[in-house]
XYZ file of C-alpha atoms in Angstrom:
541
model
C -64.189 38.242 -112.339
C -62.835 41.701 -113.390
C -64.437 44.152 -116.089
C -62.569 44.739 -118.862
C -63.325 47.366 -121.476
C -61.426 45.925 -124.357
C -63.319 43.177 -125.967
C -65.656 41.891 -128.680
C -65.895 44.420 -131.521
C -64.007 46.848 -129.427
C -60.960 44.424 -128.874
C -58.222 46.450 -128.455
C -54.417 46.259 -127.855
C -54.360 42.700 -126.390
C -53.700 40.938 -130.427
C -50.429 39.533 -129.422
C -51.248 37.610 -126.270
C -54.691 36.305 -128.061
C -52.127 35.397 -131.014
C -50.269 32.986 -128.660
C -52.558 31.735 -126.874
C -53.958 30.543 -130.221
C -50.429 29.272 -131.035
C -50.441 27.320 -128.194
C -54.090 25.695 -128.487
C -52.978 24.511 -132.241
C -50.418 22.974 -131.052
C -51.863 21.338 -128.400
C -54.509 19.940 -130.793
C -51.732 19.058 -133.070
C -49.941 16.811 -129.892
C -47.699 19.428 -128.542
C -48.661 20.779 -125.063
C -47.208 23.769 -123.528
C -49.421 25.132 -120.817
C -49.748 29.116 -120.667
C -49.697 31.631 -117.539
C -51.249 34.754 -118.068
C -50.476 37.373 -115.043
C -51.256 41.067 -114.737
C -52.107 43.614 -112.151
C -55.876 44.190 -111.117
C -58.628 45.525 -113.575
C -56.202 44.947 -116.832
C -58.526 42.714 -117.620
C -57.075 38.781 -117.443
C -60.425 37.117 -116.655
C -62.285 39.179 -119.741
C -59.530 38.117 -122.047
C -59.798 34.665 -121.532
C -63.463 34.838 -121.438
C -63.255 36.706 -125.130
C -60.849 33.940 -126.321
C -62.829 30.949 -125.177
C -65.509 32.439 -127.075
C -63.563 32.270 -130.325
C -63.275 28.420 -130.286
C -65.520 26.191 -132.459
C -63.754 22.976 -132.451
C -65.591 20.130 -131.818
C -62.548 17.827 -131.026
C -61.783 20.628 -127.750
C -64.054 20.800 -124.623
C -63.220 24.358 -123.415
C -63.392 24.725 -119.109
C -63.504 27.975 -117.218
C -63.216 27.753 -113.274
C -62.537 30.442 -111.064
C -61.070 30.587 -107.587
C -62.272 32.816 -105.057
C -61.551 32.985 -101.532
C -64.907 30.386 -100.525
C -65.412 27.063 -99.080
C -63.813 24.104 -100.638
C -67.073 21.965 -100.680
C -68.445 25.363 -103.101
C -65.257 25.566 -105.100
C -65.844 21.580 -106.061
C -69.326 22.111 -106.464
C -68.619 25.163 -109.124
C -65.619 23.272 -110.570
C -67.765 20.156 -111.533
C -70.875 22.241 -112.619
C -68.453 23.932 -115.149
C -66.943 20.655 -116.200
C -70.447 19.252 -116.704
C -71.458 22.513 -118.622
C -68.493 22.443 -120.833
C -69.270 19.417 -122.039
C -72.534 19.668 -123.221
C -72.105 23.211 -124.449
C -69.529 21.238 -127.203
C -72.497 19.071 -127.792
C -74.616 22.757 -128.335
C -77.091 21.447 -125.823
C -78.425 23.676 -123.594
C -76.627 24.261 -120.211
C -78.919 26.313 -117.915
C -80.586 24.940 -114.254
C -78.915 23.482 -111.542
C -76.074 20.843 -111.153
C -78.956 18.192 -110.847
C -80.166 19.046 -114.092
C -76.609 19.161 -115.748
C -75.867 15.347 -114.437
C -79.299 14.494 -115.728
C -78.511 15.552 -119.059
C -75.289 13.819 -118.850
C -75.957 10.551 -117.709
C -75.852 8.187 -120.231
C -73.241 10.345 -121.721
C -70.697 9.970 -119.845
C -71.312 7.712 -116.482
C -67.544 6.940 -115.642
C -67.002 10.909 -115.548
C -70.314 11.134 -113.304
C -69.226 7.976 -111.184
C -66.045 10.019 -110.612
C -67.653 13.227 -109.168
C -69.883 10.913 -106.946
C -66.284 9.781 -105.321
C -65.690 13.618 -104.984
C -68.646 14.403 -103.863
C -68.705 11.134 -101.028
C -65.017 12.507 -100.063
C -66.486 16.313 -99.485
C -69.122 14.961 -97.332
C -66.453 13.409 -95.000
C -64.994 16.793 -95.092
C -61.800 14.764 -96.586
C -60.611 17.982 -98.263
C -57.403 17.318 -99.823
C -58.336 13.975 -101.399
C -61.197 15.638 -102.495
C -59.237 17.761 -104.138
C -56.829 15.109 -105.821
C -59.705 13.851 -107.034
C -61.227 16.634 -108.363
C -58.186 17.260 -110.760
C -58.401 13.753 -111.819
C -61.960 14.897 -113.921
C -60.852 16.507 -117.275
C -58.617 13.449 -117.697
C -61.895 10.920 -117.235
C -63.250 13.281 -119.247
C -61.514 13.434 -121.883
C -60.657 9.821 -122.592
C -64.652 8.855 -121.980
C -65.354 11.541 -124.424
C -62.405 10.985 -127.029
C -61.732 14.912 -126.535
C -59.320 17.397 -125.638
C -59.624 19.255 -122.420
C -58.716 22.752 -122.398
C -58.893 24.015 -118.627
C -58.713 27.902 -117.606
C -58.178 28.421 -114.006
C -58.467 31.853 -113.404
C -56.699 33.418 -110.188
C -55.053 29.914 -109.535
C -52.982 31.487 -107.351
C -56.049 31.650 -104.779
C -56.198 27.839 -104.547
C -54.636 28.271 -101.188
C -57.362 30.469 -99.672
C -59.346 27.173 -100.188
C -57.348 25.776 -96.886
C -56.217 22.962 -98.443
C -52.819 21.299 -97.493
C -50.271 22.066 -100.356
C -52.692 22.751 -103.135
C -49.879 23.496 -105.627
C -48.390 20.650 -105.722
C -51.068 18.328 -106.022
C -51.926 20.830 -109.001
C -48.629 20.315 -110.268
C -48.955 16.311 -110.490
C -51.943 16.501 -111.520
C -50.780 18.938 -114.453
C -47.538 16.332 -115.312
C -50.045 13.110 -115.118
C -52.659 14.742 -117.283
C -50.985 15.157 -121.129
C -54.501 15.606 -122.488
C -55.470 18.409 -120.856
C -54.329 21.788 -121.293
C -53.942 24.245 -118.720
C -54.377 27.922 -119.072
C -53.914 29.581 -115.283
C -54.189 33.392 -114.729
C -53.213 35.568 -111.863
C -53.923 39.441 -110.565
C -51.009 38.995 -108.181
C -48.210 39.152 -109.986
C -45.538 38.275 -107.393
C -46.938 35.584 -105.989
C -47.875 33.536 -109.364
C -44.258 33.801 -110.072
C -43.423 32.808 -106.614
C -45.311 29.632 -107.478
C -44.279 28.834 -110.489
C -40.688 28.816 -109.154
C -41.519 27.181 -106.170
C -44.423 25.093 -106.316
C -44.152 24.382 -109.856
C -40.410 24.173 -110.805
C -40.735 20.877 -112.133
C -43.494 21.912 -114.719
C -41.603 26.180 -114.817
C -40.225 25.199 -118.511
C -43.585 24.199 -119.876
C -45.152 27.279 -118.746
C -45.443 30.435 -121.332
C -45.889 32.658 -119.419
C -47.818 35.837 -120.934
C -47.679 39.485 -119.098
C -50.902 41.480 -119.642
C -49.277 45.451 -119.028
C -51.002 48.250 -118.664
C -51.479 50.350 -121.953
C -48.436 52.864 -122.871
C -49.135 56.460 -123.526
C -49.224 56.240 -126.944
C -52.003 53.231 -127.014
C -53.816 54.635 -123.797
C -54.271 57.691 -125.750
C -55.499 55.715 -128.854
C -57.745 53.886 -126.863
C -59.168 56.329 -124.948
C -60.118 58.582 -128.204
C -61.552 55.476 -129.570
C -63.765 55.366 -126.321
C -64.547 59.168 -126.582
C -66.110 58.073 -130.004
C -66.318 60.928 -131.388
C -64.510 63.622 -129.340
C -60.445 63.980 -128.607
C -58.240 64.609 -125.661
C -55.742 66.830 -125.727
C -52.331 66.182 -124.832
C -51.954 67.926 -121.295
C -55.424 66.237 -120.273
C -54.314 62.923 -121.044
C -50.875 63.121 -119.401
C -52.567 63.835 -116.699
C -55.124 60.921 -117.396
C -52.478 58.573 -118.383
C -50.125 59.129 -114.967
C -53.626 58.796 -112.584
C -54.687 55.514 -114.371
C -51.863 54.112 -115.197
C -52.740 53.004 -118.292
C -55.471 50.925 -117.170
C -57.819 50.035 -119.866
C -60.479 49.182 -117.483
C -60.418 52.673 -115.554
C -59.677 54.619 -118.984
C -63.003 53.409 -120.069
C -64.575 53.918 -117.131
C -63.753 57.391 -117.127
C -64.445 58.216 -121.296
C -68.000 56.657 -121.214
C -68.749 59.517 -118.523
C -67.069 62.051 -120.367
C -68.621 61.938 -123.582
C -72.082 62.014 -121.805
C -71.376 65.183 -120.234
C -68.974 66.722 -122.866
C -71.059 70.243 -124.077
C -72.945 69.617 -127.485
C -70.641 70.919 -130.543
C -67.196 70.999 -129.007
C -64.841 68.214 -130.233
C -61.740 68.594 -127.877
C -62.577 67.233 -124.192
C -62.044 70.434 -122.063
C -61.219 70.313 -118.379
C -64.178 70.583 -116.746
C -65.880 67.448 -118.660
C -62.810 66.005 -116.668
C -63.416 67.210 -113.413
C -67.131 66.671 -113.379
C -66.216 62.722 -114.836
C -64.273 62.280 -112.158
C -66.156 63.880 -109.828
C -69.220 61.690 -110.945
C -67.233 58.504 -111.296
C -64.478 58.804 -108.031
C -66.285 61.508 -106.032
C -69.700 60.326 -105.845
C -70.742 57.349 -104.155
C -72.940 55.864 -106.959
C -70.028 56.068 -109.795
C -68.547 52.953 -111.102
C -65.175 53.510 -110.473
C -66.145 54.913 -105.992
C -67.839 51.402 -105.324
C -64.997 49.431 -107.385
C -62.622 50.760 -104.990
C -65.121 50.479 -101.696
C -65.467 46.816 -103.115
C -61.611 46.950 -103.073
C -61.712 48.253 -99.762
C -63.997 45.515 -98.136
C -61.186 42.362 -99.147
C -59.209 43.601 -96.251
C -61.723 42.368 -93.936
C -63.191 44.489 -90.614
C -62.555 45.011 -87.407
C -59.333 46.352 -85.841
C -57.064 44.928 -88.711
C -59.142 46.574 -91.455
C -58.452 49.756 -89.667
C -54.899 49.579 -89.152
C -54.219 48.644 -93.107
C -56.660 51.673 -93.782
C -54.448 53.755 -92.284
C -51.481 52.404 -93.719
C -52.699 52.468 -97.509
C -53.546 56.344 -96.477
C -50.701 56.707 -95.171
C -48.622 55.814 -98.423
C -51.220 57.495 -100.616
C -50.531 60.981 -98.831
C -46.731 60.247 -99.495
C -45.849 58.805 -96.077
C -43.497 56.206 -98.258
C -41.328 54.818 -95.496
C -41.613 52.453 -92.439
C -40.927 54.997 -90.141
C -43.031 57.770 -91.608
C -46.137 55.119 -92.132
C -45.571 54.602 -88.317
C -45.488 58.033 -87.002
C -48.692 58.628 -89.295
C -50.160 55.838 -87.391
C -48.935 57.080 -83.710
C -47.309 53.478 -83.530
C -43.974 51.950 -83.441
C -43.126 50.338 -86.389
C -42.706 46.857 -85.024
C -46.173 47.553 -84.327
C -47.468 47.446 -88.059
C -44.622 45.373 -89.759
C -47.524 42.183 -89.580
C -49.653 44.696 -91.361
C -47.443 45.744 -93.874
C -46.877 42.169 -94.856
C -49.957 41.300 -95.244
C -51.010 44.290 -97.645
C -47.659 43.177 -99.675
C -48.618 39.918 -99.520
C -51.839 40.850 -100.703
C -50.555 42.867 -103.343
C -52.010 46.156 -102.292
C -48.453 47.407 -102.021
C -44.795 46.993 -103.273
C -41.982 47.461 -101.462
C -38.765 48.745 -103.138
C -35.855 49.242 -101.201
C -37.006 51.811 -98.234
C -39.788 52.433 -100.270
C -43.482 51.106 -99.925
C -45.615 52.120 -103.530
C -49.665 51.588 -104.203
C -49.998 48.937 -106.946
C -52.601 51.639 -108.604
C -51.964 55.332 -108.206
C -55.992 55.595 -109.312
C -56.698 53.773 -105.906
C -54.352 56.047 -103.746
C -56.145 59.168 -105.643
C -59.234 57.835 -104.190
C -57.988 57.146 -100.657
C -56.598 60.171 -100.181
C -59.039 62.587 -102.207
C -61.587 61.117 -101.542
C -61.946 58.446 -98.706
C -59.579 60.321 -95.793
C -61.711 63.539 -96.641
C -64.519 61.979 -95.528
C -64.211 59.248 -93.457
C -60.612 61.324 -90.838
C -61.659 64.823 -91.861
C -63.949 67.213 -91.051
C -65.456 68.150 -94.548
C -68.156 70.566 -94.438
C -71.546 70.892 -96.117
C -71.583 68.601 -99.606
C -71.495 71.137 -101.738
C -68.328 72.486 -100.213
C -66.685 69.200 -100.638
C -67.454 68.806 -104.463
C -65.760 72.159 -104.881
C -62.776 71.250 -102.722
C -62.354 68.048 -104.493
C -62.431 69.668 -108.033
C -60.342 72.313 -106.727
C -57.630 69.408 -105.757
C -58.056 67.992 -109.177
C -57.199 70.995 -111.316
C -54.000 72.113 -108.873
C -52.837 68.386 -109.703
C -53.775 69.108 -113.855
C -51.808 72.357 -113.459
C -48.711 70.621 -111.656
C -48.469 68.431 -114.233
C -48.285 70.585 -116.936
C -45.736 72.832 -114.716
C -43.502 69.445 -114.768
C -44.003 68.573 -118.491
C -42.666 71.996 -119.434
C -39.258 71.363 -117.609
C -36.434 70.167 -119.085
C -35.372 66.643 -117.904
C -32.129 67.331 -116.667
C -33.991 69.892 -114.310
C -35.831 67.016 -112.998
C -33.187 65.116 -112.739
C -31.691 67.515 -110.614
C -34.642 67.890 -108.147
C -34.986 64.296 -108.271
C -31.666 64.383 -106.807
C -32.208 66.679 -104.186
C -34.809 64.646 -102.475
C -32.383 62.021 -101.922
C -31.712 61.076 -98.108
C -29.776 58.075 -97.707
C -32.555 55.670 -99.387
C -32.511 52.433 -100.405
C -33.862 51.983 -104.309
C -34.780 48.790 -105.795
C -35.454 49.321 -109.676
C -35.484 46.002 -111.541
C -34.073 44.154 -108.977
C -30.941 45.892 -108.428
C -30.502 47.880 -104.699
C -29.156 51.140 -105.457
C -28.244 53.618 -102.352
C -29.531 56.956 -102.819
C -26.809 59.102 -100.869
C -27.740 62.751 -98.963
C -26.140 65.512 -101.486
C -24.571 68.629 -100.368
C -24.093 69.296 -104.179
C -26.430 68.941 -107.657
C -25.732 71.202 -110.436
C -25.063 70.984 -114.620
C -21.705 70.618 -115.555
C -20.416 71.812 -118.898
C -19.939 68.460 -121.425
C -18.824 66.966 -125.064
C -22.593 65.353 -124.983
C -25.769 66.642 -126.274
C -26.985 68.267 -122.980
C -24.835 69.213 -119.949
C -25.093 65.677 -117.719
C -25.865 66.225 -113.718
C -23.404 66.092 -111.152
C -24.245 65.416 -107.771
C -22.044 65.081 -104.878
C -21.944 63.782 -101.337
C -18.646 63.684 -98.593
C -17.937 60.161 -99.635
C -19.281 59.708 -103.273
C -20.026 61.773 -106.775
C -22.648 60.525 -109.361
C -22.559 62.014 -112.878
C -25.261 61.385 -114.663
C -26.201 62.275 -118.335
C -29.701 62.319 -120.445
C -29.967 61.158 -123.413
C -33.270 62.287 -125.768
C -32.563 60.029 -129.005
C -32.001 55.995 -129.293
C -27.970 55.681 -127.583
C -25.081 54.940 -130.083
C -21.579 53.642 -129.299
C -20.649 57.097 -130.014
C -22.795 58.829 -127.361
C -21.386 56.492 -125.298
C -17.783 56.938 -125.530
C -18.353 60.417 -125.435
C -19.794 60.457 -122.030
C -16.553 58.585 -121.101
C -14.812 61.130 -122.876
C -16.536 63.854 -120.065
C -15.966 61.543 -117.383
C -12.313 60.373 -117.778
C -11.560 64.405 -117.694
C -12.512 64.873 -114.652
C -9.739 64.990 -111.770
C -11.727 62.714 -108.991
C -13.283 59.535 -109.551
C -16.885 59.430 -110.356
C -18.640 56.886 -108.280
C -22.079 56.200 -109.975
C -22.075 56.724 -113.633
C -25.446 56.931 -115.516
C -27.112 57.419 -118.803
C -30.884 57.946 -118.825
C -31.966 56.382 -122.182
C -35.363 58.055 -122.872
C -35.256 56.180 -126.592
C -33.556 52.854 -125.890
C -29.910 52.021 -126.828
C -28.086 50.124 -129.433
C -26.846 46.834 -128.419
C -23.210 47.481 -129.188
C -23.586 50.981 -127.275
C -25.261 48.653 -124.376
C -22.233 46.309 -124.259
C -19.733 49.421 -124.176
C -21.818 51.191 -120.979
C -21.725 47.739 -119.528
C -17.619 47.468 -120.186
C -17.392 51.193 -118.319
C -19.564 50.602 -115.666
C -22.042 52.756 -117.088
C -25.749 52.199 -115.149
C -28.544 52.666 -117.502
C -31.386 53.771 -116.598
C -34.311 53.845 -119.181
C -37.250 55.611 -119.232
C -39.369 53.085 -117.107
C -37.142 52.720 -114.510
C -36.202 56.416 -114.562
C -39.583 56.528 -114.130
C -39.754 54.241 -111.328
C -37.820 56.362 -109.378
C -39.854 59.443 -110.263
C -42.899 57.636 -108.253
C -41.106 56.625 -105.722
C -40.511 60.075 -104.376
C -43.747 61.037 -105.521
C -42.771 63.645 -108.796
C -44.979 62.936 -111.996
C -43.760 60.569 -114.385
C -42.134 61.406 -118.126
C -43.679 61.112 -120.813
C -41.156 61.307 -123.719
């Protein structure tokens, strides 16, 4: 299971999805059954949320399940499943639950012998090594279960989409029928790989898709990172350039954010109230740096999923690769010294995986935290000479504040400038920002040109195409809108690519009209989407 900072007393910025997975527990008690999905990237905390929330419940009409699936044996996985069934159960009785399997069946034997008749079956199946019946069965429990006990079942799966690492033969779909057969049980299924559980959910599970909600757990904004990380400071306060700097390393991850503000305020100087910059440095250096800190074996731990052995080394150097900016197939494979046939098996695997995303020509880290650490910190020592220790702790801070001071260099300019260097870097690239391709052309041509709007838009040009491209700083109107047309429809050649960067959102009617003109619209996530993707810092507006 993950580690997530934002529970108990300390709950914090997770209300809504609690709220509906409430919502949909009442109504399941009530007869209603929708099951839920909850997906999110790594470390935001999924397995701790449902954890919190199953500790909320009180009912004694609901016997609450948690099973999780990790890459193991099947003959384990059963083992673990039934144990938590068996626990469950007698937990809603408020008996006590500790020992071994043996001693939960003991406790539970005149309780409920058709259940425990059931997981003998299982249990004769797994010692024929009859997997996949096994299996079947298996899912058949919280319905005996539940009618033997006159109770609801309320099962959380967490990281269902691992099921398949049990090497079973179509997992999902027996899942699936057992999920349509079994009314009286709800299902709550989680997932740190985002692509895939949607992949399954439209593939393995399209006949039960509608009766999914599915909830998104997001990383924290700036605003709420910022919130939550004072909170964590207890005490002390950021100020804004540190925690731009904070917010674009981690993300927004509340997991990492903690992480990082329990080691500042220990080593914050006694009286001073702002955190200054070199509480930062030494937290990271004590937390990222060091081999002992939280956040260095997290990431080793990371590290050790990809396995050993010539195909661990070959996606190290491919995950260093992109974390030093090498973003494309052919630059990965000249880093490497190979072809690029050579590594395409590896590259699918670590998208598979989810350690990367591809986007257009574009391969991106899931976590910019963990390509801080691979190329700060793990290529410095493990491909580069480094030097006596002490030398490396000063290079490393050294690193750290250059990156704090480029930061603020890029906050200070205005957007259109960084729209315009943004367009500079194009070469021909393929984009893909929310699932539209977009073909980045090779400019001979980027400069402001003179407008109606409120800031001079960006015109770029190439032989065969000419993108104009405006910014706007406050929510879009209709009238913002027409004036861009205004600009555009003055001009004697045809623009190609039109665009309005919407740092504040846009009206609906002014979001109909850009649609109408052919207007793109890019807003502030996707703008910043792009902003990653050739490696310049993200806005923060």
């Amino acid at each position: 299971m993950e580690t997530d900072p934002v529970l108990g007393d300390d709950f914090f910025g997770r209300g809504e999805i609690l709220q509906a997975l409430d919502k949909r527990l009442d109504s399941f008690l009530k007869g209603y059954r929708q099951n839920v999905g909850i997906i999110g990237p790594k470390s935001s905390g999924r397995s701790s949320l449902v954890q919190y929330f199953l500790s909320t419940l009180n009912d004694p009409s609901l016997i609450a399940v948690y099973a999780e699936v990790i890459p193991e044996p099947f003959d384990y996985f059963a083992q673990k499943f039934m144990g938590s069934l068996l626990a469950a159960f007698l937990n809603n009785r408020q008996e006590d639950t500790a020992g071994e399997f043996s001693g939960l069946v003991s406790k539970s034997r005149h309780l409920i012998p058709k259940t425990l008749r059931k997981m003998r079956a299982v249990k004769k199946k797994l010692a024929a090594e009859d997997w996949d019946p096994a299996f079947r069965e298996l899912l058949t429990l919280t319905q005996v279960l539940g009618q033997e006990s006159g109770k609801k079942v309320l099962l959380v799966l967490d990281n269902f989409d691992r099921l398949d690492d049990l090497l079973l033969k179509n997992p999902f779909h027996a899942f699936g029928n057992a999920m349509m057969s079994q009314t009286e049980t709800l299902y709550v299924v989680t997932s740190g790989r985002e692509r895939r559980a949607r992949e399954i959910f439209q593939r393995d599970l399209s006949l039960l898709f509608g009766n999914f909600e599915i909830l998104e757990i997001k990383p924290f904004d700036f605003l709420t990172a910022q919130a939550f990380f004072d909170k964590k400071l207890d005490g002390l306060t950021a100020g804004a350039p540190l925690m731009k700097f904070l917010w674009d390393l981690t993300e927004g991850q509340p997991y990492f954010l903690s992480v990082l503000a329990s080691r500042c305020r220990t080593l914050q100087p006694a009286g001073n109230a702002v955190l200054t910059e070199e509480t930062l440095l030494a937290s990271l250096e004590k937390e990222i740096f060091d081999r002992r800190g939280e956040l260095h074996r997290y990431f080793a731990m990371v590290l050790q999923s990809l396995g050993q052995g010539r195909s661990l080394f070959t996606a190290l150097k491919v995950l260093m690769a992109v974390s030093m900016g090498y973003r494309k197939n052919l630059q990965i494979a000249r880093f490497l010294n190979r072809r690029v046939d050579d590594i395409q098996k590896t590259l699918s695997r670590l998208l598979e995986e989810e350690f990367l995303e591809k986007k257009g020509s574009f391969f991106k880290l899931m976590s910019p935290l963990f390509g801080f650490w691979l190329r700060y910190v793990y290529y410095r020592r493990e491909f580069a000479f480094a030097g006596p220790h002490e030398h490396t702790v000063a290079a490393f801070r050294q690193e750290v504040r250059d990156l704090i001071k480029q930061r603020a260099v890029e906050d200070a300019k205005e957007i259109t400038k960084k729209v315009e260097e943004l367009f500079r870097q194009f070469q021909n690239d393929v984009v893909e920002l929310e699932a539209k391709k977009i073909r980045c052309p090779l400019f001979n041509e980027v400069h402001f040109k003179p407008s109606n709007g409120r800031v001079f838009p960006v015109e770029a040009k190439a032989a065969d195409t000419r993108w104009l491209c405006q910014v706007a700083y406050r929510k879009v109107t209709e009238d913002d809108v027409r004036l861009f047309i205004q600009d555009i429809e003055k001009l004697r050649k045809k623009v190609q690519r039109k665009i309005m960067i919407t740092l504040e959102g846009i009206e609906l009617n002014a979001k109909l009209l850009a649609k109408e003109s052919k207007i793109m619209l890019w807003p502030l996530k996707e703008f910043n989407e792009l902003l990653t993707l050739y490696g310049r810092p993200k806005v923060i507006a």
